[in-house]
Amino acid sequence: MSSVIKVDNLSKIYRLGLISRRTIAEDLNKFWSRITGKENPYLKIGETNVRSVKGKSDYIWALKDISFEVKDGERFGIIGKNGAGKSTLLKILSRVASPTEGKIRIKGRVASLLEVGTGFHPELTGRNNIFLNGSILGMTQKEIKSKFDSIVDFSGVERYIDTPVKRYSSGMYVRLAFAVAAHLEPEILIVDEVLAVGDAEFQKKCLGKMHDVSEKEGRTVLFVSHNLQAIKNLCQKTIILNNGELFASGETEEALKRYNQLNREIKITAETHVNNIKNRRGSGAIRFTGIDVLDDTGNKRFEYELGETVRFKISYRTFKEMQGITLIVALLSGLSRECLTLACYDIVKSKVEPGVTGEAVIEFNDINIKPGEYPLYFELIDNKLNSYSKDVVDDITAPLVIKRNDYAEKKSFDPSKPSGFFETPSRLTLNEIFRESDRIRA
């Protein structure tokens, strides 16, 4: 297959701050560098785009030396954390923005769905916006008229088609915008994370449409999403962006493994996270000083198979007098962040003075839970009933990964009743964990 998109050493630099336009001095320096054949001096001071760290320069590389190739008719995924450079890359490919360095070669007509409502006028009706947006995307009036009924039917907003779109919900916006873009019949369809605001039924419908556009019509699809399952189901190849740089590329299955490993490595090496106030909440009466996930040999590990033993080792320090200490360990859903199951333990039953340090190890034998990834939640509470003296940390360790094995194949799991290696109460939201823990102690 021939290449329809080829990106060579693509880079994009931005200047941070309230005023983005350059000064006369900067323009003169750039001009002098260009006529003398020297490199742009402001490219040398650009920093890697790490959004959580304050840098020393006002210039950051939103993208740095990105190279990849997309074949004709390929379904191509792009994933990465918020701020990794995904949207910047799509804007350059859609010719909304220009690169600072590097080259891109695109063969064929491109239709882009980058943001909710792009190309729509809020005062116009859905009907008028179909003609407006279709014209912007390059469709003729005759072509739009012939496909109008099909567009409206696919969008599912027929009842509101003569209503101004300013009265549409964000989901209805996306329905109509995607329907127009999908019927443009472009050689290349670029879809950003906008589908996330649609309901489950429409997301499934869009993924099916993108699959058909590629499989049956031989068109190319570039798809950006934080929904890894959607990427896995749709895309044949995937690239991973991390802090504006290309972290990995290749077959989707392997790329997703690398992405999950990247997330785990980031959290495992971040030893100071447990002392980072951004990742915790509570009264300050007691604080976690360490959290480790260990196997039965005492080694740090986050991947387990069914039937194995897992240990949670925590250390703490008190800053106020407490009537005893209770530890809560909870397992969360990876997508909705609901509490799937929790366990509550009185690790100290007597009065505890300020300045006391201690450790606790909770061991679970014969893990019995559906294979998957589960974020962990930890909480320390004063044993005094209705006390708000506590410390809560979550999202500071890598998710607990339960891998499928022969034991899992023989075991049947009810999706509506997730079994666990904790005692399993009814499904709870994060806000209800605190009330549930008080009820258990009472």
CSV table of C-alpha atoms in Angstrom, one decimal:
chain,number,residue,atom,x,y,z
A,1,MET,CA,0.0,0.0,0.0
A,2,SER,CA,1.2,3.5,-0.7
A,3,SER,CA,1.6,6.2,2.0
A,4,VAL,CA,-1.1,8.9,2.2
A,5,ILE,CA,0.5,10.6,5.2
A,6,LYS,CA,4.2,10.9,5.8
A,7,VAL,CA,5.6,13.0,8.7
A,8,ASP,CA,9.3,13.7,8.9
A,9,ASN,CA,11.0,15.2,12.0
A,10,LEU,CA,7.9,17.4,12.7
A,11,SER,CA,8.3,19.9,15.5
A,12,LYS,CA,6.1,22.7,16.9
A,13,ILE,CA,7.2,25.3,19.4
A,14,TYR,CA,4.9,27.7,21.3
A,15,ARG,CA,5.6,30.7,23.5
A,16,LEU,CA,3.8,30.7,26.8
A,17,GLY,CA,2.3,33.7,28.6
A,18,LEU,CA,-0.5,36.3,28.1
A,19,ILE,CA,1.1,37.9,25.0
A,20,SER,CA,1.9,35.3,22.4
A,21,ARG,CA,3.1,37.6,19.6
A,22,ARG,CA,6.8,38.3,19.2
A,23,THR,CA,8.6,41.5,19.9
A,24,ILE,CA,10.5,43.6,17.3
A,25,ALA,CA,13.8,42.5,18.9
A,26,GLU,CA,12.9,38.8,18.5
A,27,ASP,CA,11.9,39.4,14.9
A,28,LEU,CA,15.2,41.1,14.2
A,29,ASN,CA,17.2,38.3,15.8
A,30,LYS,CA,15.3,35.7,13.8
A,31,PHE,CA,15.8,37.7,10.6
A,32,TRP,CA,19.5,38.1,11.2
A,33,SER,CA,19.9,34.4,11.9
A,34,ARG,CA,18.1,33.5,8.7
A,35,ILE,CA,20.2,35.8,6.4
A,36,THR,CA,23.4,34.6,8.0
A,37,GLY,CA,22.4,30.9,7.7
A,38,LYS,CA,22.4,30.3,11.4
A,39,GLU,CA,19.7,28.4,13.4
A,40,ASN,CA,16.8,30.3,15.0
A,41,PRO,CA,18.2,31.2,18.5
A,42,TYR,CA,14.7,30.8,20.1
A,43,LEU,CA,14.6,27.1,19.1
A,44,LYS,CA,17.6,26.4,21.3
A,45,ILE,CA,15.9,27.6,24.5
A,46,GLY,CA,12.7,25.6,23.9
A,47,GLU,CA,11.9,23.1,26.7
A,48,THR,CA,10.2,19.7,26.7
A,49,ASN,CA,6.4,20.0,27.2
A,50,VAL,CA,6.0,18.6,30.7
A,51,ARG,CA,2.8,20.4,31.8
A,52,SER,CA,3.1,19.5,35.6
A,53,VAL,CA,6.5,21.1,36.0
A,54,LYS,CA,7.3,24.8,35.9
A,55,GLY,CA,10.1,25.4,33.4
A,56,LYS,CA,12.8,28.1,33.0
A,57,SER,CA,11.9,29.1,29.5
A,58,ASP,CA,8.7,30.7,28.0
A,59,TYR,CA,9.2,28.5,24.9
A,60,ILE,CA,8.0,24.9,24.9
A,61,TRP,CA,8.1,22.1,22.3
A,62,ALA,CA,4.5,21.0,21.9
A,63,LEU,CA,5.9,18.5,19.4
A,64,LYS,CA,9.6,17.5,19.0
A,65,ASP,CA,11.0,15.4,16.1
A,66,ILE,CA,7.9,13.3,15.3
A,67,SER,CA,8.1,10.9,12.4
A,68,PHE,CA,5.6,8.3,11.2
A,69,GLU,CA,3.9,7.0,8.1
A,70,VAL,CA,0.2,6.1,7.5
A,71,LYS,CA,-0.7,3.8,4.7
A,72,ASP,CA,-3.7,4.1,2.4
A,73,GLY,CA,-6.8,2.6,3.9
A,74,GLU,CA,-5.2,2.2,7.4
A,75,ARG,CA,-7.0,2.9,10.7
A,76,PHE,CA,-4.4,4.7,12.7
A,77,GLY,CA,-4.6,5.5,16.4
A,78,ILE,CA,-2.9,8.3,18.4
A,79,ILE,CA,-2.8,8.1,22.2
A,80,GLY,CA,-1.1,9.9,25.0
A,81,LYS,CA,-1.8,11.8,28.2
A,82,ASN,CA,-3.4,15.3,28.3
A,83,GLY,CA,-0.9,17.8,26.9
A,84,ALA,CA,1.1,15.1,25.1
A,85,GLY,CA,0.7,17.0,21.8
A,86,LYS,CA,-2.1,14.9,20.1
A,87,SER,CA,-4.4,17.9,19.2
A,88,THR,CA,-1.4,20.0,18.0
A,89,LEU,CA,-0.4,17.1,15.7
A,90,LEU,CA,-3.9,16.8,14.3
A,91,LYS,CA,-4.2,20.6,13.8
A,92,ILE,CA,-1.0,20.5,11.7
A,93,LEU,CA,-2.2,17.6,9.7
A,94,SER,CA,-5.5,19.4,9.1
A,95,ARG,CA,-3.6,22.5,8.0
A,96,VAL,CA,-5.1,24.6,10.9
A,97,ALA,CA,-1.6,25.2,12.2
A,98,SER,CA,1.8,25.2,10.6
A,99,PRO,CA,4.9,23.3,11.9
A,100,THR,CA,8.0,25.1,13.2
A,101,GLU,CA,10.3,22.5,11.7
A,102,GLY,CA,9.9,19.3,9.7
A,103,LYS,CA,7.7,18.3,6.8
A,104,ILE,CA,4.4,16.6,6.2
A,105,ARG,CA,3.1,15.1,3.0
A,106,ILE,CA,-0.6,14.4,2.6
A,107,LYS,CA,-2.2,12.7,-0.4
A,108,GLY,CA,-5.9,13.2,-0.7
A,109,ARG,CA,-8.8,15.2,0.7
A,110,VAL,CA,-8.9,15.6,4.5
A,111,ALA,CA,-12.0,15.9,6.7
A,112,SER,CA,-11.3,16.9,10.3
A,113,LEU,CA,-13.5,16.7,13.4
A,114,LEU,CA,-11.3,18.4,16.0
A,115,GLU,CA,-13.5,20.2,18.4
A,116,VAL,CA,-17.2,20.3,19.3
A,117,GLY,CA,-19.0,22.8,17.0
A,118,THR,CA,-16.1,23.5,14.7
A,119,GLY,CA,-17.6,25.0,11.5
A,120,PHE,CA,-21.0,25.5,13.0
A,121,HIS,CA,-22.8,28.9,13.5
A,122,PRO,CA,-24.8,28.9,16.8
A,123,GLU,CA,-27.6,31.1,15.4
A,124,LEU,CA,-28.2,28.9,12.3
A,125,THR,CA,-30.4,25.8,12.4
A,126,GLY,CA,-29.1,22.3,12.1
A,127,ARG,CA,-30.3,22.3,8.5
A,128,ASN,CA,-28.5,25.4,7.6
A,129,ASN,CA,-25.3,24.3,9.4
A,130,ILE,CA,-25.3,21.0,7.4
A,131,PHE,CA,-25.0,23.1,4.2
A,132,LEU,CA,-22.5,25.6,5.8
A,133,ASN,CA,-20.3,22.9,7.3
A,134,GLY,CA,-20.5,20.8,4.2
A,135,SER,CA,-19.4,23.7,2.1
A,136,ILE,CA,-16.5,24.5,4.4
A,137,LEU,CA,-15.4,20.8,4.2
A,138,GLY,CA,-15.4,21.0,0.4
A,139,MET,CA,-18.8,19.5,-0.6
A,140,THR,CA,-20.9,21.0,-3.4
A,141,GLN,CA,-24.5,22.1,-2.8
A,142,LYS,CA,-25.7,19.3,-5.1
A,143,GLU,CA,-23.6,16.8,-3.2
A,144,ILE,CA,-25.0,18.0,0.2
A,145,LYS,CA,-28.6,17.9,-1.1
A,146,SER,CA,-28.2,14.3,-2.3
A,147,LYS,CA,-26.8,13.2,1.1
A,148,PHE,CA,-28.9,15.4,3.4
A,149,ASP,CA,-31.5,12.8,4.4
A,150,SER,CA,-28.7,10.3,5.1
A,151,ILE,CA,-26.8,12.8,7.2
A,152,VAL,CA,-29.9,13.6,9.3
A,153,ASP,CA,-30.7,10.0,9.7
A,154,PHE,CA,-27.2,9.1,10.9
A,155,SER,CA,-27.1,12.0,13.3
A,156,GLY,CA,-30.4,11.1,15.0
A,157,VAL,CA,-31.4,14.7,15.6
A,158,GLU,CA,-34.2,14.9,13.0
A,159,ARG,CA,-36.7,16.4,15.4
A,160,TYR,CA,-34.3,19.4,16.1
A,161,ILE,CA,-33.0,19.9,12.5
A,162,ASP,CA,-34.8,23.2,12.1
A,163,THR,CA,-33.8,24.5,15.6
A,164,PRO,CA,-30.8,26.8,16.1
A,165,VAL,CA,-27.8,24.7,17.1
A,166,LYS,CA,-27.1,27.0,20.1
A,167,ARG,CA,-29.9,25.1,21.8
A,168,TYR,CA,-28.3,21.7,21.1
A,169,SER,CA,-26.4,19.8,23.8
A,170,SER,CA,-22.7,19.1,23.2
A,171,GLY,CA,-23.7,15.5,22.3
A,172,MET,CA,-26.1,16.7,19.6
A,173,TYR,CA,-23.5,19.0,18.2
A,174,VAL,CA,-21.1,16.1,17.8
A,175,ARG,CA,-23.7,13.9,16.3
A,176,LEU,CA,-24.5,16.4,13.6
A,177,ALA,CA,-20.8,17.3,13.0
A,178,PHE,CA,-19.6,13.7,12.7
A,179,ALA,CA,-22.5,12.9,10.4
A,180,VAL,CA,-21.5,15.7,8.0
A,181,ALA,CA,-17.8,14.7,8.1
A,182,ALA,CA,-18.5,11.0,7.6
A,183,HIS,CA,-20.6,11.7,4.5
A,184,LEU,CA,-17.9,13.9,2.9
A,185,GLU,CA,-16.3,10.8,1.6
A,186,PRO,CA,-12.7,12.1,2.2
A,187,GLU,CA,-9.6,10.1,1.5
A,188,ILE,CA,-8.5,10.9,5.1
A,189,LEU,CA,-10.9,11.3,8.1
A,190,ILE,CA,-9.3,12.8,11.2
A,191,VAL,CA,-11.3,12.4,14.5
A,192,ASP,CA,-10.2,13.9,17.8
A,193,GLU,CA,-11.5,13.0,21.3
A,194,VAL,CA,-14.9,14.8,20.6
A,195,LEU,CA,-16.7,11.5,20.4
A,196,ALA,CA,-16.2,11.2,24.2
A,197,VAL,CA,-19.2,13.6,24.8
A,198,GLY,CA,-21.5,11.3,22.8
A,199,ASP,CA,-23.6,8.5,24.4
A,200,ALA,CA,-22.5,4.9,24.3
A,201,GLU,CA,-24.9,4.1,21.4
A,202,PHE,CA,-23.6,6.9,19.2
A,203,GLN,CA,-19.9,6.1,20.0
A,204,LYS,CA,-20.5,2.5,18.9
A,205,LYS,CA,-22.2,3.8,15.7
A,206,CYS,CA,-19.3,6.1,14.9
A,207,LEU,CA,-16.7,3.4,15.5
A,208,GLY,CA,-18.7,1.2,13.2
A,209,LYS,CA,-18.8,3.9,10.6
A,210,MET,CA,-15.1,4.6,10.7
A,211,HIS,CA,-14.4,0.8,10.4
A,212,ASP,CA,-16.7,0.6,7.3
A,213,VAL,CA,-15.1,3.8,5.8
A,214,SER,CA,-11.7,2.1,6.0
A,215,GLU,CA,-12.6,-1.6,5.4
A,216,LYS,CA,-15.2,-1.2,2.6
A,217,GLU,CA,-14.3,2.1,1.0
A,218,GLY,CA,-10.5,2.0,1.4
A,219,ARG,CA,-10.2,5.3,3.1
A,220,THR,CA,-7.8,6.3,5.9
A,221,VAL,CA,-8.8,7.1,9.5
A,222,LEU,CA,-6.8,8.9,12.1
A,223,PHE,CA,-8.4,8.5,15.5
A,224,VAL,CA,-7.4,10.1,18.8
A,225,SER,CA,-9.0,8.8,22.0
A,226,HIS,CA,-8.3,8.2,25.7
A,227,ASN,CA,-10.6,5.1,25.4
A,228,LEU,CA,-8.0,2.4,25.0
A,229,GLN,CA,-10.6,-0.2,24.3
A,230,ALA,CA,-12.0,1.8,21.4
A,231,ILE,CA,-8.4,2.2,20.0
A,232,LYS,CA,-7.8,-1.5,20.4
A,233,ASN,CA,-11.1,-2.4,18.6
A,234,LEU,CA,-10.7,0.1,15.7
A,235,CYS,CA,-7.1,0.8,14.9
A,236,GLN,CA,-4.5,-1.4,13.2
A,237,LYS,CA,-1.5,0.7,14.1
A,238,THR,CA,-1.0,3.2,16.9
A,239,ILE,CA,1.6,5.8,18.0
A,240,ILE,CA,2.1,7.0,21.6
A,241,LEU,CA,3.0,10.6,22.3
A,242,ASN,CA,4.6,11.6,25.6
A,243,ASN,CA,5.5,15.2,26.5
A,244,GLY,CA,5.4,16.1,22.8
A,245,GLU,CA,7.8,13.3,21.8
A,246,LEU,CA,7.2,10.0,20.0
A,247,PHE,CA,7.4,7.3,22.7
A,248,ALA,CA,6.4,4.3,20.7
A,249,SER,CA,4.8,3.2,17.4
A,250,GLY,CA,3.7,0.0,15.8
A,251,GLU,CA,0.9,-2.6,15.9
A,252,THR,CA,-1.9,-1.5,18.3
A,253,GLU,CA,-1.7,-4.4,20.6
A,254,GLU,CA,2.0,-3.8,21.3
A,255,ALA,CA,1.6,0.0,21.5
A,256,LEU,CA,-1.0,-0.3,24.2
A,257,LYS,CA,1.2,-2.6,26.2
A,258,ARG,CA,4.0,0.0,26.0
A,259,TYR,CA,1.5,2.7,27.0
A,260,ASN,CA,0.3,0.8,30.0
A,261,GLN,CA,3.9,0.1,31.0
A,262,LEU,CA,4.8,3.8,30.6
A,263,ASN,CA,2.0,4.8,33.0
A,264,ARG,CA,3.1,2.2,35.5
A,265,GLU,CA,6.8,3.2,35.3
A,266,ILE,CA,5.9,6.9,35.8
A,267,LYS,CA,4.0,6.0,39.0
A,268,ILE,CA,6.4,3.4,40.4
A,269,THR,CA,9.4,5.8,40.1
A,270,ALA,CA,7.5,8.7,41.6
A,271,GLU,CA,8.6,8.0,45.2
A,272,THR,CA,7.6,11.4,46.4
A,273,HIS,CA,4.0,11.1,45.3
A,274,VAL,CA,2.9,9.9,48.7
A,275,ASN,CA,4.2,13.2,50.1
A,276,ASN,CA,2.6,15.3,47.4
A,277,ILE,CA,-0.3,17.3,48.7
A,278,LYS,CA,-2.0,17.3,45.3
A,279,ASN,CA,-2.6,13.6,45.5
A,280,ARG,CA,-4.1,13.5,48.9
A,281,ARG,CA,-6.8,15.0,51.1
A,282,GLY,CA,-7.7,14.9,54.7
A,283,SER,CA,-7.5,16.8,58.0
A,284,GLY,CA,-3.7,16.4,58.6
A,285,ALA,CA,-4.2,14.4,61.9
A,286,ILE,CA,-2.5,11.4,60.3
A,287,ARG,CA,-0.5,11.0,57.2
A,288,PHE,CA,0.7,8.1,55.0
A,289,THR,CA,4.5,8.1,54.8
A,290,GLY,CA,4.7,5.1,52.4
A,291,ILE,CA,2.6,2.7,50.4
A,292,ASP,CA,3.9,-0.4,48.7
A,293,VAL,CA,2.3,-3.3,46.8
A,294,LEU,CA,4.3,-6.5,47.4
A,295,ASP,CA,4.1,-10.1,46.4
A,296,ASP,CA,4.5,-13.0,48.8
A,297,THR,CA,8.3,-12.8,48.5
A,298,GLY,CA,8.4,-9.1,49.5
A,299,ASN,CA,9.2,-7.7,46.1
A,300,LYS,CA,7.3,-4.7,44.6
A,301,ARG,CA,5.0,-5.8,41.9
A,302,PHE,CA,1.7,-4.7,40.3
A,303,GLU,CA,0.9,-7.6,38.0
A,304,TYR,CA,-0.6,-10.7,39.4
A,305,GLU,CA,-2.4,-13.8,38.3
A,306,LEU,CA,-5.5,-15.3,39.8
A,307,GLY,CA,-4.7,-17.4,42.8
A,308,GLU,CA,-1.6,-15.4,43.8
A,309,THR,CA,-1.0,-13.5,47.1
A,310,VAL,CA,-0.8,-9.7,47.2
A,311,ARG,CA,0.3,-7.6,50.2
A,312,PHE,CA,-0.3,-3.9,50.9
A,313,LYS,CA,2.4,-2.4,53.2
A,314,ILE,CA,1.7,1.1,54.5
A,315,SER,CA,3.5,3.3,56.9
A,316,TYR,CA,2.1,6.3,58.7
A,317,ARG,CA,2.7,9.1,61.2
A,318,THR,CA,0.2,10.8,63.6
A,319,PHE,CA,0.1,14.6,64.2
A,320,LYS,CA,-2.8,14.6,66.6
A,321,GLU,CA,-4.2,12.3,69.3
A,322,MET,CA,-6.3,9.5,67.8
A,323,GLN,CA,-8.6,7.0,69.4
A,324,GLY,CA,-7.3,4.2,67.2
A,325,ILE,CA,-6.5,3.8,63.5
A,326,THR,CA,-8.5,2.2,60.7
A,327,LEU,CA,-7.1,1.4,57.3
A,328,ILE,CA,-9.3,1.2,54.2
A,329,VAL,CA,-8.1,-0.3,51.0
A,330,ALA,CA,-10.5,0.0,48.0
A,331,LEU,CA,-10.4,-1.2,44.4
A,332,LEU,CA,-11.7,1.2,41.8
A,333,SER,CA,-13.1,0.9,38.3
A,334,GLY,CA,-10.5,2.0,35.7
A,335,LEU,CA,-13.1,4.1,33.7
A,336,SER,CA,-15.8,5.4,36.0
A,337,ARG,CA,-13.6,5.5,39.1
A,338,GLU,CA,-16.4,3.8,41.1
A,339,CYS,CA,-15.5,1.8,44.1
A,340,LEU,CA,-15.9,-1.8,43.2
A,341,THR,CA,-15.0,-3.3,46.6
A,342,LEU,CA,-13.3,-2.2,49.8
A,343,ALA,CA,-11.9,-3.7,53.0
A,344,CYS,CA,-11.7,-2.0,56.4
A,345,TYR,CA,-9.1,-3.0,59.1
A,346,ASP,CA,-8.5,-1.8,62.7
A,347,ILE,CA,-4.7,-1.6,62.6
A,348,VAL,CA,-4.5,0.1,66.0
A,349,LYS,CA,-7.3,-0.3,68.5
A,350,SER,CA,-6.0,1.8,71.4
A,351,LYS,CA,-5.4,5.5,71.8
A,352,VAL,CA,-2.5,6.9,69.7
A,353,GLU,CA,-0.4,9.9,70.8
A,354,PRO,CA,0.8,12.6,68.4
A,355,GLY,CA,4.2,11.9,66.7
A,356,VAL,CA,3.8,8.1,66.6
A,357,THR,CA,5.0,6.3,63.5
A,358,GLY,CA,4.0,2.8,62.5
A,359,GLU,CA,3.5,0.2,59.7
A,360,ALA,CA,0.8,-2.2,58.7
A,361,VAL,CA,0.8,-5.1,56.2
A,362,ILE,CA,-2.5,-6.4,54.9
A,363,GLU,CA,-2.2,-9.7,53.0
A,364,PHE,CA,-4.8,-11.3,50.6
A,365,ASN,CA,-4.5,-14.9,49.6
A,366,ASP,CA,-5.9,-16.5,46.4
A,367,ILE,CA,-6.8,-13.3,44.4
A,368,ASN,CA,-10.3,-13.8,42.9
A,369,ILE,CA,-11.4,-10.9,40.7
A,370,LYS,CA,-12.0,-10.4,37.0
A,371,PRO,CA,-8.8,-9.9,35.0
A,372,GLY,CA,-8.2,-6.2,34.3
A,373,GLU,CA,-6.6,-3.0,35.6
A,374,TYR,CA,-7.8,-1.6,38.9
A,375,PRO,CA,-6.7,1.8,40.4
A,376,LEU,CA,-6.1,1.6,44.2
A,377,TYR,CA,-7.5,3.8,47.0
A,378,PHE,CA,-6.1,4.1,50.5
A,379,GLU,CA,-7.5,5.8,53.6
A,380,LEU,CA,-6.5,6.1,57.2
A,381,ILE,CA,-9.2,7.1,59.7
A,382,ASP,CA,-9.5,7.9,63.4
A,383,ASN,CA,-11.5,5.1,65.1
A,384,LYS,CA,-13.6,7.7,66.9
A,385,LEU,CA,-17.1,7.5,65.3
A,386,ASN,CA,-18.0,10.3,62.9
A,387,SER,CA,-14.4,11.6,63.1
A,388,TYR,CA,-13.0,13.5,60.2
A,389,SER,CA,-9.4,12.9,61.2
A,390,LYS,CA,-8.1,11.1,58.2
A,391,ASP,CA,-5.7,10.9,55.2
A,392,VAL,CA,-6.8,9.8,51.7
A,393,VAL,CA,-4.5,9.0,48.8
A,394,ASP,CA,-5.4,7.6,45.4
A,395,ASP,CA,-3.9,7.5,42.0
A,396,ILE,CA,-0.3,7.5,43.5
A,397,THR,CA,0.6,3.9,42.5
A,398,ALA,CA,0.3,2.0,39.3
A,399,PRO,CA,-3.1,0.2,38.9
A,400,LEU,CA,-3.3,-3.4,40.2
A,401,VAL,CA,-3.2,-5.6,37.1
A,402,ILE,CA,-4.9,-9.0,37.2
A,403,LYS,CA,-3.8,-11.2,34.3
A,404,ARG,CA,-5.9,-14.0,32.8
A,405,ASN,CA,-4.6,-17.6,33.2
A,406,ASP,CA,-5.9,-21.1,33.1
A,407,TYR,CA,-7.7,-20.6,36.4
A,408,ALA,CA,-9.5,-17.6,34.9
A,409,GLU,CA,-10.6,-19.6,31.9
A,410,LYS,CA,-12.3,-22.1,34.2
A,411,LYS,CA,-14.0,-19.5,36.4
A,412,SER,CA,-17.2,-17.7,35.4
A,413,PHE,CA,-17.5,-14.0,36.4
A,414,ASP,CA,-20.8,-12.2,36.6
A,415,PRO,CA,-20.1,-8.6,35.2
A,416,SER,CA,-22.9,-7.1,37.3
A,417,LYS,CA,-21.4,-8.5,40.5
A,418,PRO,CA,-17.6,-8.1,40.4
A,419,SER,CA,-16.1,-10.7,42.7
A,420,GLY,CA,-13.1,-9.6,44.7
A,421,PHE,CA,-10.4,-10.6,47.1
A,422,PHE,CA,-12.0,-8.1,49.5
A,423,GLU,CA,-15.4,-8.5,51.1
A,424,THR,CA,-17.7,-7.3,48.4
A,425,PRO,CA,-20.4,-4.7,49.3
A,426,SER,CA,-22.7,-3.2,46.8
A,427,ARG,CA,-21.2,-0.9,44.2
A,428,LEU,CA,-20.3,2.5,45.7
A,429,THR,CA,-19.2,5.9,44.4
A,430,LEU,CA,-16.0,7.5,45.8
A,431,ASN,CA,-18.1,9.9,47.9
A,432,GLU,CA,-19.9,6.9,49.5
A,433,ILE,CA,-16.7,5.2,50.6
A,434,PHE,CA,-16.5,7.4,53.7
A,435,ARG,CA,-20.0,6.6,54.8
A,436,GLU,CA,-19.5,2.9,54.1
A,437,SER,CA,-16.4,2.8,56.2
A,438,ASP,CA,-18.2,4.5,59.2
A,439,ARG,CA,-21.0,1.9,58.8
A,440,ILE,CA,-18.6,-1.0,58.9
A,441,ARG,CA,-16.9,0.3,62.1
A,442,ALA,CA,-20.2,0.9,63.8
